[in-house]
Amino acid sequence: MIKAILIFNNHGKPRLSKFYEHYNEDTEQQIIRETFHLVSKRDENVCNFLEGGMLIGGSDYKLIYRHYATLYFVFCVDSSESELGILDLIQVFVETLDKCFENVCELDLIFHVDKVHNILAEMVMGGMVLETNMNEIITQVDAQNKMEKSETFIFQSTRQDR
Amino acid sequence: MALKIVKGSIDRMFDKNLQDLVRGIRNHKEDEAKYISTCIDEIKQELKQDNIAVKANAVCKLTYLQMLGYDVSWAAFNIVEVMSSSKFTYKRIGYLAASQCFHENTDVIMLTTNQIRKDLSSPNQYDTGVALTGLSCFVTPDLARDLANDIMTLMSHTKPYIRKKAVLIMYKVFLKYPESLRPAFPRLKEKLEDPDPGVQSAAVNVICELARRNPKNYLSLAPLFFKLMTSSTNNWVLIKIIKLFGALTPLEPRLGKKLIEPLTNLIHSTSAMSLLYECVNTVIAVLISLSSGMPNHSASIQLCVQKLRILIEDSDQNLKYLGLLAMSKILKTHPKSVQSHKDLILQCLDDKDESIRLRALDLLYGMVSKKNLMEIVKKLMIHVDKAEGTTYRDELLTKIIDICSQSNYQYITNFEWYISILVELTRLEGTRHGHLIASQMLDVAIRVKAIRVFAVAQMATLLDNAHLLTGNMQRNGICEVLYAAAWICGEFSEHLENPVQTLEAMLRPKVATLPGHIQAVYVQNAAKLFATILKNQEGNTDSTAAQETSQMMIDRLPLFVQSANLEVQERASCILQLVKYIQKLQQKDVEVAEEVSALFAGELNPVAPKAQKKVPVPEGLDLDAWINEPPSESESEDEQPKAIFTKEEPKHSRPRHTEVDEKELARRREARKQEQANNPFYIKASPSSQKVYQEAPGVEHIPVVQIDLSVPLKVPGLPMSDQYVKLEEERRQKERAEKKKKEKKKRKEKRSGRGKKHDSGPESEEDITPAHVVDIVTEEMPENALPSDDDDKDPNDPHKALDIDLDNLLETTARRPLADSEKLPVRSHRAAGAPKSSAEDGEAENATPQEPKKKSSKEKRDKKKDKERDRKRSKEEKKKKKHKHEEKEEDLLGGQAEEPVVQSEETKEVEAQPTSTSAEVSDLDFWLSNAPVPSNTQEAATVAEAAPAPEAPAGTAADSEPEEPKDTETEESKSSKHKKKKQKKEKEEKEKKKKKKHHHHHHHHHSDGGGEESVQNGTVEEEEPLPPMSNYCLLAENSYIKMVCDIQGNLQDGSQVVVSVIFENKSDSFLKSMEFNVLDSLNSKLQRPEGSGPHDGLTVPFQLPPGVSNEARFVFTVQSIVMPQKLKGTLTFIVKNEDSSTHEKLDFKLHFTCTSYLITTPCYSDAFAKLLESGDLKSSSVRLEGVNMPFHHLLARICFHHHFSVVERIDSCASMYSRSIQGHHVCLLVKTSGQTVSIDAKCDEPTLLGNVLDEIKQTFSQC
């Protein structure tokens, strides 16, 4: 099971947080801070696993992360997940983002966190891996975006002209 | 002007979307909080509007703010509103927001039930998908209960996109509503073979997740997973399955044997590192589960270790890390194979990556031996010096101590060395583990008597130099060591070289700055020291020395009497008075030393930490019994559990008892605190005293000048541990040299040559003798201490609720089928007002007010029917699938078999029966027994044959359905069955001959296979064929027709009995229109098709031409099965001749014996033993005289006629087992001597047992 998925930048600013177990907002922020603290002090060329922090997990949980340019992608998982598998999954996630946003950068994540959530929802559901095939994920995401477009809405059409 | 502002703000309200919000926040970096709070105000305004688009926009922004840490739960209702929008765009926003901030305590969640249900059944798959995704994050027990059925339907949705989501979410539903697991499981299992890989993967995912927590319930799925593993190419699925097998193998070693080969193949063939790694991991798990009797064992380990070495040597840090992680698993069981890679692991200690260093440390723990301990610890000590960061250094410290102290100091050959290591460790700055070092010092000094002299000397130096340890207050953790030092010096003061000096050191004013509990020990041990000194000095002629010591005590102790710590104060003042009195006596020249030292005489023994727990409860003491009877109201509740548990051993009930007690105590304590806090007259502990004496933080407040030492401290006069390493080496070399000499002498006497090899080889463990004879005192345990039975399962673990037996469900040959109450609640259920929980239902009804009430009951019935139909269909399909699968399996294995061609044909033929009749468990056995030996196909065939009772007992699952007798198709199959039987017998004969060769090897395995099988084992040994047996007994006969019948319990249903009647036409006429009727009793009823009255007869579904016989089955429902009973019945039929036809009638009495309620059930001997131990069974016995038949015939008869299976047979004694259709266990112990057979029997139902025994007696009296 995946317990949480976090994306934050090099300064620890959260760009996406998805907890598959309930915490209150303060704890969530603490977890993000703690995770950032743990992850950010690690060198570039060390392994991508580390034993979970105090708040999230305990001994059965691991943090598995990847660092891309300005962003950290962190998955907190328990022992039923394969470590290398999750690393691959992060790669799939990032590549999918790259496809969906066309050369994704931090700004895309900043302004379209809802879209990132929607993409993630096609990959991981309730803490379990739903789909790992990138093409399948993109197909579903695109289909839903198309549907969204076909429904007209007031506030966006006026804005997007600018 | 004002209007403009209003208009502007309205515009903004309309305009600001998520992007604007983000941009705004970025533009207000200095006053972000203020900006956001105005934004939230705006959002509140937006939420008040009627326009759903505006609301959705607001909710979208709230989701973002939630991520930043703002509580948005106040908008929960608005989120629900957005969720229920008909537009997908808004719906998605709503569900996303809900998934981010809803949780079990969000009260509006109960309003969503209907909306979610609506979305789940939406024609648009993405509406459904979004609802499922959202639900997966916030599902509550109520939602799970109400929606389980809807989601289950979605598992068979036409779109794989929905199917996979529905399958996945079922796991969450199970967690929240465990009752749904049993009804949903068959379908979930079906999805393992879904054509869509995504759905399949989801199903694997869910089952793996379930099985990880309760592996034993999923063991029966192993064959299916095995098939998936060998056929799937999806690495994700493979990884999950392989991980699952890792969890299953500890429960079933045979599975492990079967797995090794395909896994090894995968290891060799795969290019995916992730898969390779998981394979290695599971192979390790398999190897751990297997005892070392495997032939290819070491090869597999070697392969794993090799692959792991490659991983560890890889430049990718991730692989390195994982390699070390897996290596530590091998280490537990096969330390030798890991030890050869010590170089690599030591190398990893130098890695720049802390995670890797920590893993390597873990490995070191298991790699030490007597030989290399010093060397490894030396390396670690170097790392300790180099280490930056206290966490890693503390980790090193604990590891050093762990390594040295493991398994009772097994690897330490020189305790002087160890003590000096401990002393060296005290020089660590800022460690938190002072207490750990201290406890080691104490432990070693107490338990290793030989080391005391040395330890005392070291501790005295430590005490003397205490200022170095305590000087820097940041290092306060380490001063715990002084506690140990003071105690050791005091307790073993007779070994001190200069006791006066130590006493002086212990009474220095500086000591008063130590934490209270340490000072207390100082004071107490100063007194001990004092006693020793007196004893030494009194022998001298000069009494002034003794008086001086007393004076010193009197001078110094007042400092401690003034201590703020009560403990210190108390001890100090007590001892001060004592010393003053002693001084008085001394001045009168009275000899006091003897009496003073008597105060501290006697040895203190180490007591095991668990000792207290292990004290057995004395006989006759029932901790659960009330001392005083409780008030009457609770009596009725308590009575029942008592009756159940009184026979159990006390250890079961004890923990529960204490738990309650602890809770109660905690509650009382809390109450007392509360009371004290509220009581103004209660004097609370003064804050100052608390501050000083509570551990670390408090001490910081004591103003002490800090000594900052940049140079690492070296306590003068302390020996370095390195010295010992050298000394030890020298010593060993000397020993070796001596040994060599001796050996050489010996060898010279014998013969020279070969010797060099031995000499140069590394010395083995046994060669190393400890430096001094060490007597490690074991910790004391109470007499008759109970073995450890600590259960560390967390009672709050949600997965505990999912520990549900699923085996019976599989293949729907359910011994325990779904009861009505277990079926998932369908919507109409509640509206109809099920009486189960009216309160809950009331609530739910409030939430769903529109539901039509009257329609519901009809709906319910319809649905049920549908379900039943569904189930039946799926059953049949599954059966087909199963057969196919089994055949494939057979082919697969056939390749390995010695005589594949001949054998596999036979197997296939008989295969059809066992799969449907024998329970799933024996299926697994069957599958597993296929595995190990090449000759096993043959074995399997015999097992398969043996599994169904020779006379085709309950038939296929479908046969026993009540409607079946109408089915004309079955006729053919039945008659063919008779033929088959004959064939089978012939085959058995043949096989017996073949089997004789290998027979002795698999004798034991076989007893699991099935009742008849074990009997056959007996027969083969004694080479006497069994007489033909039949369970069919005459029911009635006249000149036209003969009826014989066999009565069998129904495997599927605890209240059904199937009566198979063979009708034989004895006349020359044609018999037709047969009607079978029975007069129902209160207890037993013939099952009649729906719509017919209680007295209607059943039409026999065939006609009989002259001389022909045929079989029909009738199903009876019985309520109580403990008593045998007789039912009167009639068969009416028409006899048709060429010219005439007459109505005839035959009366019969159907005798339901208790035996017929028993079902042959295999039982493992350990389970059998457990059953007998449980003490729930009542016993009874019977003696049979004059039985004149071989023992194995006797057993065979019992097995055959009374549906038992042999659990174990030793000479002329055998244990047998059977189970009633209602789950009563019946255990027999059959012994024979001469012509007397005694049967001791146990059963949880004495009446049933009595009757069964009577019936057995009768069986043997007849022959």
CSV table of C-alpha atoms in Angstrom, one decimal, chain B residues 311-649:
chain,number,residue,atom,x,y,z
B,311,LEU,CA,23.6,-6.0,-6.6
B,312,ILE,CA,25.7,-4.8,-3.7
B,313,GLU,CA,28.7,-4.3,-6.0
B,314,ASP,CA,26.6,-2.4,-8.5
B,315,SER,CA,27.3,1.3,-8.7
B,316,ASP,CA,23.6,2.0,-8.4
B,317,GLN,CA,23.1,2.9,-4.8
B,318,ASN,CA,19.6,1.6,-4.8
B,319,LEU,CA,20.6,-1.9,-5.8
B,320,LYS,CA,23.3,-1.8,-3.2
B,321,TYR,CA,20.8,-0.9,-0.6
B,322,LEU,CA,18.4,-3.6,-1.6
B,323,GLY,CA,21.1,-6.1,-1.9
B,324,LEU,CA,22.1,-5.5,1.7
B,325,LEU,CA,18.6,-5.6,2.8
B,326,ALA,CA,18.0,-9.0,1.3
B,327,MET,CA,21.3,-10.2,2.5
B,328,SER,CA,20.2,-9.6,6.1
B,329,LYS,CA,17.3,-12.0,5.6
B,330,ILE,CA,19.6,-14.8,4.5
B,331,LEU,CA,21.8,-14.0,7.4
B,332,LYS,CA,19.2,-15.2,9.9
B,333,THR,CA,19.2,-18.7,8.7
B,334,HIS,CA,22.3,-19.2,6.7
B,335,PRO,CA,24.9,-17.0,8.4
B,336,LYS,CA,27.8,-19.0,6.9
B,337,SER,CA,27.0,-18.2,3.3
B,338,VAL,CA,26.9,-14.5,4.1
B,339,GLN,CA,30.0,-14.5,6.2
B,340,SER,CA,32.1,-15.1,3.2
B,341,HIS,CA,31.2,-11.7,1.9
B,342,LYS,CA,32.4,-9.9,5.0
B,343,ASP,CA,34.9,-7.9,3.0
B,344,LEU,CA,32.1,-6.4,0.9
B,345,ILE,CA,30.0,-5.6,3.8
B,346,LEU,CA,32.8,-3.9,5.7
B,347,GLN,CA,33.4,-1.9,2.6
B,348,CYS,CA,29.8,-0.7,2.7
B,349,LEU,CA,30.4,0.7,6.2
B,350,ASP,CA,32.6,3.3,4.5
B,351,ASP,CA,29.9,4.2,2.0
B,352,LYS,CA,28.9,7.9,1.9
B,353,ASP,CA,25.3,6.9,2.0
B,354,GLU,CA,23.9,6.6,5.5
B,355,SER,CA,21.1,4.3,4.6
B,356,ILE,CA,23.6,1.9,3.2
B,357,ARG,CA,25.9,2.2,6.2
B,358,LEU,CA,23.0,1.4,8.4
B,359,ARG,CA,22.0,-1.7,6.4
B,360,ALA,CA,25.6,-2.9,6.5
B,361,LEU,CA,25.6,-2.5,10.2
B,362,ASP,CA,22.6,-4.7,10.5
B,363,LEU,CA,24.4,-7.3,8.6
B,364,LEU,CA,27.4,-7.2,10.8
B,365,TYR,CA,25.3,-8.2,13.7
B,366,GLY,CA,24.9,-11.7,12.3
B,367,MET,CA,28.4,-12.1,10.9
B,368,VAL,CA,30.5,-12.0,14.0
B,369,SER,CA,32.1,-15.1,15.3
B,370,LYS,CA,34.4,-15.6,18.2
B,371,LYS,CA,37.2,-15.2,15.8
B,372,ASN,CA,36.4,-12.0,14.2
B,373,LEU,CA,34.4,-10.2,16.9
B,374,MET,CA,37.4,-8.1,18.1
B,375,GLU,CA,38.4,-7.2,14.6
B,376,ILE,CA,34.9,-6.1,13.6
B,377,VAL,CA,34.4,-4.1,16.7
B,378,LYS,CA,37.7,-2.5,16.2
B,379,LYS,CA,36.6,-1.3,12.8
B,380,LEU,CA,33.4,-0.1,14.2
B,381,MET,CA,35.2,1.9,16.9
B,382,ILE,CA,37.2,3.6,14.2
B,383,HIS,CA,33.9,4.5,12.6
B,384,VAL,CA,32.6,5.8,15.8
B,385,ASP,CA,35.5,8.2,16.0
B,386,LYS,CA,35.0,9.3,12.5
B,387,ALA,CA,31.3,9.5,12.4
B,388,GLU,CA,29.6,12.8,12.0
B,389,GLY,CA,26.2,13.3,13.3
B,390,THR,CA,25.0,11.9,16.5
B,391,THR,CA,22.3,9.6,15.0
B,392,TYR,CA,24.7,7.5,13.0
B,393,ARG,CA,27.1,7.4,15.8
B,394,ASP,CA,24.5,6.4,18.3
B,395,GLU,CA,23.4,3.7,15.9
B,396,LEU,CA,27.0,2.5,15.8
B,397,LEU,CA,27.2,2.5,19.5
B,398,THR,CA,24.1,0.4,20.0
B,399,LYS,CA,25.2,-1.9,17.3
B,400,ILE,CA,28.5,-2.5,19.0
B,401,ILE,CA,26.8,-3.4,22.1
B,402,ASP,CA,24.2,-5.5,20.3
B,403,ILE,CA,26.9,-7.4,18.5
B,404,CYS,CA,28.9,-8.0,21.6
B,405,SER,CA,26.1,-9.0,23.9
B,406,GLN,CA,24.1,-11.1,21.4
B,407,SER,CA,23.1,-14.6,22.5
B,408,ASN,CA,24.4,-14.2,26.0
B,409,TYR,CA,27.8,-12.9,25.1
B,410,GLN,CA,28.4,-16.0,23.0
B,411,TYR,CA,31.2,-14.5,20.9
B,412,ILE,CA,33.1,-12.7,23.6
B,413,THR,CA,36.3,-14.6,24.5
B,414,ASN,CA,37.9,-11.9,26.5
B,415,PHE,CA,35.7,-9.9,28.9
B,416,GLU,CA,38.5,-7.6,29.9
B,417,TRP,CA,38.5,-6.4,26.3
B,418,TYR,CA,34.8,-5.9,26.4
B,419,ILE,CA,34.9,-3.9,29.6
B,420,SER,CA,37.5,-1.7,28.1
B,421,ILE,CA,35.4,-1.2,25.0
B,422,LEU,CA,32.6,-0.1,27.1
B,423,VAL,CA,34.8,2.3,29.0
B,424,GLU,CA,36.0,3.7,25.7
B,425,LEU,CA,32.5,4.2,24.6
B,426,THR,CA,31.9,6.4,27.6
B,427,ARG,CA,34.0,9.0,26.0
B,428,LEU,CA,31.5,9.5,23.2
B,429,GLU,CA,30.2,13.0,23.2
B,430,GLY,CA,26.6,13.6,23.3
B,431,THR,CA,25.4,10.1,23.1
B,432,ARG,CA,21.9,9.3,24.3
B,433,HIS,CA,22.9,5.7,25.2
B,434,GLY,CA,24.6,6.1,28.5
B,435,HIS,CA,22.1,3.9,30.2
B,436,LEU,CA,22.7,1.2,27.6
B,437,ILE,CA,26.5,1.2,28.4
B,438,ALA,CA,25.7,1.3,32.1
B,439,SER,CA,23.4,-1.7,31.9
B,440,GLN,CA,26.0,-3.7,30.0
B,441,MET,CA,28.6,-2.9,32.6
B,442,LEU,CA,26.3,-4.0,35.3
B,443,ASP,CA,25.3,-7.1,33.5
B,444,VAL,CA,28.8,-8.2,32.7
B,445,ALA,CA,30.1,-7.4,36.2
B,446,ILE,CA,27.3,-9.3,37.9
B,447,ARG,CA,27.2,-12.3,35.6
B,448,VAL,CA,30.8,-12.9,34.8
B,449,LYS,CA,32.4,-13.5,38.1
B,450,ALA,CA,35.9,-13.8,36.9
B,451,ILE,CA,35.9,-10.3,35.5
B,452,ARG,CA,34.9,-8.5,38.7
B,453,VAL,CA,38.4,-7.7,39.8
B,454,PHE,CA,39.1,-6.0,36.5
B,455,ALA,CA,35.8,-4.4,36.2
B,456,VAL,CA,36.0,-2.9,39.7
B,457,ALA,CA,39.4,-1.5,38.9
B,458,GLN,CA,38.1,0.1,35.7
B,459,MET,CA,35.0,1.5,37.4
B,460,ALA,CA,37.1,2.9,40.2
B,461,THR,CA,39.1,4.9,37.7
B,462,LEU,CA,36.0,6.0,36.0
B,463,LEU,CA,34.6,7.3,39.3
B,464,ASP,CA,37.9,8.9,40.0
B,465,ASN,CA,37.7,10.7,36.7
B,466,ALA,CA,34.0,11.4,36.9
B,467,HIS,CA,34.6,15.0,36.3
B,468,LEU,CA,35.7,14.3,32.7
B,469,LEU,CA,32.4,12.6,32.0
B,470,THR,CA,30.1,15.0,33.7
B,471,GLY,CA,32.1,18.1,33.0
B,472,ASN,CA,30.3,18.9,29.8
B,473,MET,CA,26.7,19.1,30.5
B,474,GLN,CA,25.8,18.5,26.9
B,475,ARG,CA,27.0,15.0,27.4
B,476,ASN,CA,24.8,14.3,30.2
B,477,GLY,CA,23.5,11.1,28.7
B,478,ILE,CA,26.8,9.5,29.5
B,479,CYS,CA,26.7,10.2,33.2
B,480,GLU,CA,24.4,7.2,33.5
B,481,VAL,CA,27.6,5.2,33.3
B,482,LEU,CA,28.5,6.5,36.7
B,483,TYR,CA,25.5,4.8,38.1
B,484,ALA,CA,26.9,1.5,37.0
B,485,ALA,CA,30.4,2.4,38.1
B,486,ALA,CA,29.3,3.4,41.6
B,487,TRP,CA,27.2,0.3,42.0
B,488,ILE,CA,29.9,-2.1,40.9
B,489,CYS,CA,32.5,-0.4,43.1
B,490,GLY,CA,30.2,-0.7,46.1
B,491,GLU,CA,28.9,-4.1,45.5
B,492,PHE,CA,32.2,-5.8,44.8
B,493,SER,CA,34.2,-3.5,47.0
B,494,GLU,CA,36.3,-6.4,48.3
B,495,HIS,CA,38.2,-6.3,45.0
B,496,LEU,CA,39.1,-2.6,45.2
B,497,GLU,CA,42.8,-1.8,45.4
B,498,ASN,CA,42.4,1.5,47.1
B,499,PRO,CA,38.9,1.6,48.6
B,500,VAL,CA,39.5,4.8,50.6
B,501,GLN,CA,40.4,6.7,47.5
B,502,THR,CA,37.3,5.4,45.7
B,503,LEU,CA,35.1,6.3,48.7
B,504,GLU,CA,36.6,9.7,48.6
B,505,ALA,CA,35.8,10.0,44.9
B,506,MET,CA,32.2,9.0,45.6
B,507,LEU,CA,31.7,11.6,48.2
B,508,ARG,CA,33.1,14.6,46.3
B,509,PRO,CA,30.9,17.7,46.4
B,510,LYS,CA,30.7,17.6,42.6
B,511,VAL,CA,28.6,14.5,42.9
B,512,ALA,CA,25.8,16.6,44.0
B,513,THR,CA,25.4,17.9,40.5
B,514,LEU,CA,24.6,14.5,39.2
B,515,PRO,CA,21.0,13.4,38.6
B,516,GLY,CA,19.2,12.3,41.7
B,517,HIS,CA,18.9,8.6,41.0
B,518,ILE,CA,22.7,8.4,40.4
B,519,GLN,CA,23.4,10.3,43.6
B,520,ALA,CA,21.2,7.9,45.5
B,521,VAL,CA,23.3,5.0,44.2
B,522,TYR,CA,26.4,6.8,45.2
B,523,VAL,CA,25.3,7.3,48.7
B,524,GLN,CA,24.1,3.7,49.1
B,525,ASN,CA,27.3,2.3,47.7
B,526,ALA,CA,29.4,4.7,49.7
B,527,ALA,CA,28.0,2.9,52.7
B,528,LYS,CA,28.9,-0.5,51.3
B,529,LEU,CA,32.4,0.7,50.6
B,530,PHE,CA,32.6,2.1,54.1
B,531,ALA,CA,31.7,-1.3,55.5
B,532,THR,CA,34.4,-3.0,53.5
B,533,ILE,CA,37.0,-0.4,54.5
B,534,LEU,CA,36.1,-0.9,58.2
B,535,LYS,CA,36.5,-4.6,57.9
B,536,ASN,CA,40.0,-4.1,56.3
B,537,GLN,CA,41.1,-1.5,58.8
B,538,GLU,CA,39.8,-3.2,61.9
B,539,GLY,CA,42.4,-5.9,61.6
B,540,ASN,CA,45.1,-3.2,61.9
B,541,THR,CA,46.5,-2.2,65.2
B,542,ASP,CA,46.0,1.4,64.4
B,543,SER,CA,42.4,2.3,64.9
B,544,THR,CA,42.8,5.9,63.8
B,545,ALA,CA,42.6,5.0,60.1
B,546,ALA,CA,39.1,3.5,60.7
B,547,GLN,CA,38.1,6.5,62.7
B,548,GLU,CA,39.3,8.8,60.0
B,549,THR,CA,37.2,7.1,57.4
B,550,SER,CA,34.1,7.4,59.6
B,551,GLN,CA,34.9,11.1,60.1
B,552,MET,CA,35.1,11.6,56.3
B,553,MET,CA,31.7,10.0,55.9
B,554,ILE,CA,30.3,12.2,58.6
B,555,ASP,CA,31.8,15.3,57.0
B,556,ARG,CA,30.7,14.6,53.5
B,557,LEU,CA,27.3,13.1,53.9
B,558,PRO,CA,25.4,16.2,55.1
B,559,LEU,CA,25.8,17.5,51.6
B,560,PHE,CA,23.5,14.7,50.4
B,561,VAL,CA,21.2,15.1,53.4
B,562,GLN,CA,20.4,18.5,52.0
B,563,SER,CA,19.6,17.1,48.6
B,564,ALA,CA,16.4,18.1,47.1
B,565,ASN,CA,15.9,14.6,45.9
B,566,LEU,CA,13.9,12.6,48.4
B,567,GLU,CA,15.6,9.3,47.7
B,568,VAL,CA,19.1,10.8,48.2
B,569,GLN,CA,18.0,12.6,51.3
B,570,GLU,CA,16.5,9.6,52.8
B,571,ARG,CA,19.4,7.3,52.2
B,572,ALA,CA,21.9,9.9,53.2
B,573,SER,CA,20.3,10.8,56.5
B,574,CYS,CA,19.9,7.2,57.3
B,575,ILE,CA,23.4,6.3,56.6
B,576,LEU,CA,24.7,9.4,58.3
B,577,GLN,CA,23.0,8.4,61.5
B,578,LEU,CA,24.4,4.9,61.2
B,579,VAL,CA,27.9,6.2,60.7
B,580,LYS,CA,27.6,8.5,63.6
B,581,TYR,CA,26.6,5.6,65.8
B,582,ILE,CA,29.5,3.5,64.4
B,583,GLN,CA,31.9,6.3,65.3
B,584,LYS,CA,30.6,6.3,68.8
B,585,LEU,CA,31.2,2.7,69.1
B,586,GLN,CA,34.6,3.0,67.5
B,587,GLN,CA,35.6,5.6,70.1
B,588,LYS,CA,34.7,3.0,72.7
B,589,ASP,CA,37.0,0.6,70.8
B,590,VAL,CA,34.1,-1.7,70.1
B,591,GLU,CA,34.6,-3.9,67.0
B,592,VAL,CA,31.8,-3.1,64.6
B,593,ALA,CA,33.1,-4.2,61.2
B,594,GLU,CA,31.4,-7.6,61.3
B,595,GLU,CA,28.0,-6.1,62.0
B,596,VAL,CA,28.3,-3.3,59.6
B,597,SER,CA,29.3,-5.5,56.7
B,598,ALA,CA,26.4,-7.8,57.7
B,599,LEU,CA,24.2,-5.0,56.5
B,600,PHE,CA,25.3,-5.7,52.9
B,601,ALA,CA,26.1,-9.4,53.1
B,602,GLY,CA,24.8,-11.8,50.5
B,603,GLU,CA,25.0,-12.0,46.8
B,604,LEU,CA,22.6,-10.2,44.5
B,605,ASN,CA,21.5,-12.4,41.6
B,606,PRO,CA,20.5,-11.3,38.2
B,607,VAL,CA,16.9,-11.8,37.5
B,608,ALA,CA,15.5,-12.2,34.0
B,609,PRO,CA,13.4,-9.3,32.9
B,610,LYS,CA,10.6,-11.6,32.1
B,611,ALA,CA,10.8,-13.6,35.3
B,612,GLN,CA,7.9,-11.9,37.0
B,613,LYS,CA,5.6,-12.6,34.0
B,614,LYS,CA,6.7,-16.2,33.9
B,615,VAL,CA,5.7,-17.1,37.4
B,616,PRO,CA,3.1,-19.8,36.7
B,617,VAL,CA,-0.3,-19.4,38.3
B,618,PRO,CA,-0.4,-21.8,41.2
B,619,GLU,CA,-2.8,-24.6,40.9
B,620,GLY,CA,-6.2,-24.0,42.1
B,621,LEU,CA,-5.9,-20.2,41.7
B,622,ASP,CA,-8.3,-18.9,39.2
B,623,LEU,CA,-7.4,-15.3,38.5
B,624,ASP,CA,-10.7,-14.8,36.6
B,625,ALA,CA,-12.9,-16.0,39.4
B,626,TRP,CA,-14.6,-13.4,41.4
B,627,ILE,CA,-13.4,-13.0,44.9
B,628,ASN,CA,-16.7,-11.4,45.7
B,629,GLU,CA,-19.7,-12.1,43.5
B,630,PRO,CA,-20.4,-9.2,41.2
B,631,PRO,CA,-23.7,-7.4,41.4
B,632,SER,CA,-26.5,-9.4,40.0
B,633,GLU,CA,-27.1,-7.4,36.8
B,634,SER,CA,-23.9,-8.4,35.1
B,635,GLU,CA,-24.2,-12.0,36.2
B,636,SER,CA,-26.0,-13.3,33.2
B,637,GLU,CA,-23.5,-11.9,30.8
B,638,ASP,CA,-20.5,-13.3,32.7
B,639,GLU,CA,-21.9,-16.8,33.1
B,640,GLN,CA,-21.6,-17.9,29.6
B,641,PRO,CA,-18.0,-17.2,28.8
B,642,LYS,CA,-17.0,-18.7,32.1
B,643,ALA,CA,-18.5,-22.0,31.2
B,644,ILE,CA,-16.5,-22.0,28.0
B,645,PHE,CA,-13.2,-21.0,29.4
B,646,THR,CA,-13.1,-22.9,32.7
B,647,LYS,CA,-11.6,-25.9,31.0
B,648,GLU,CA,-8.9,-23.9,29.2
B,649,GLU,CA,-5.5,-23.5,30.6
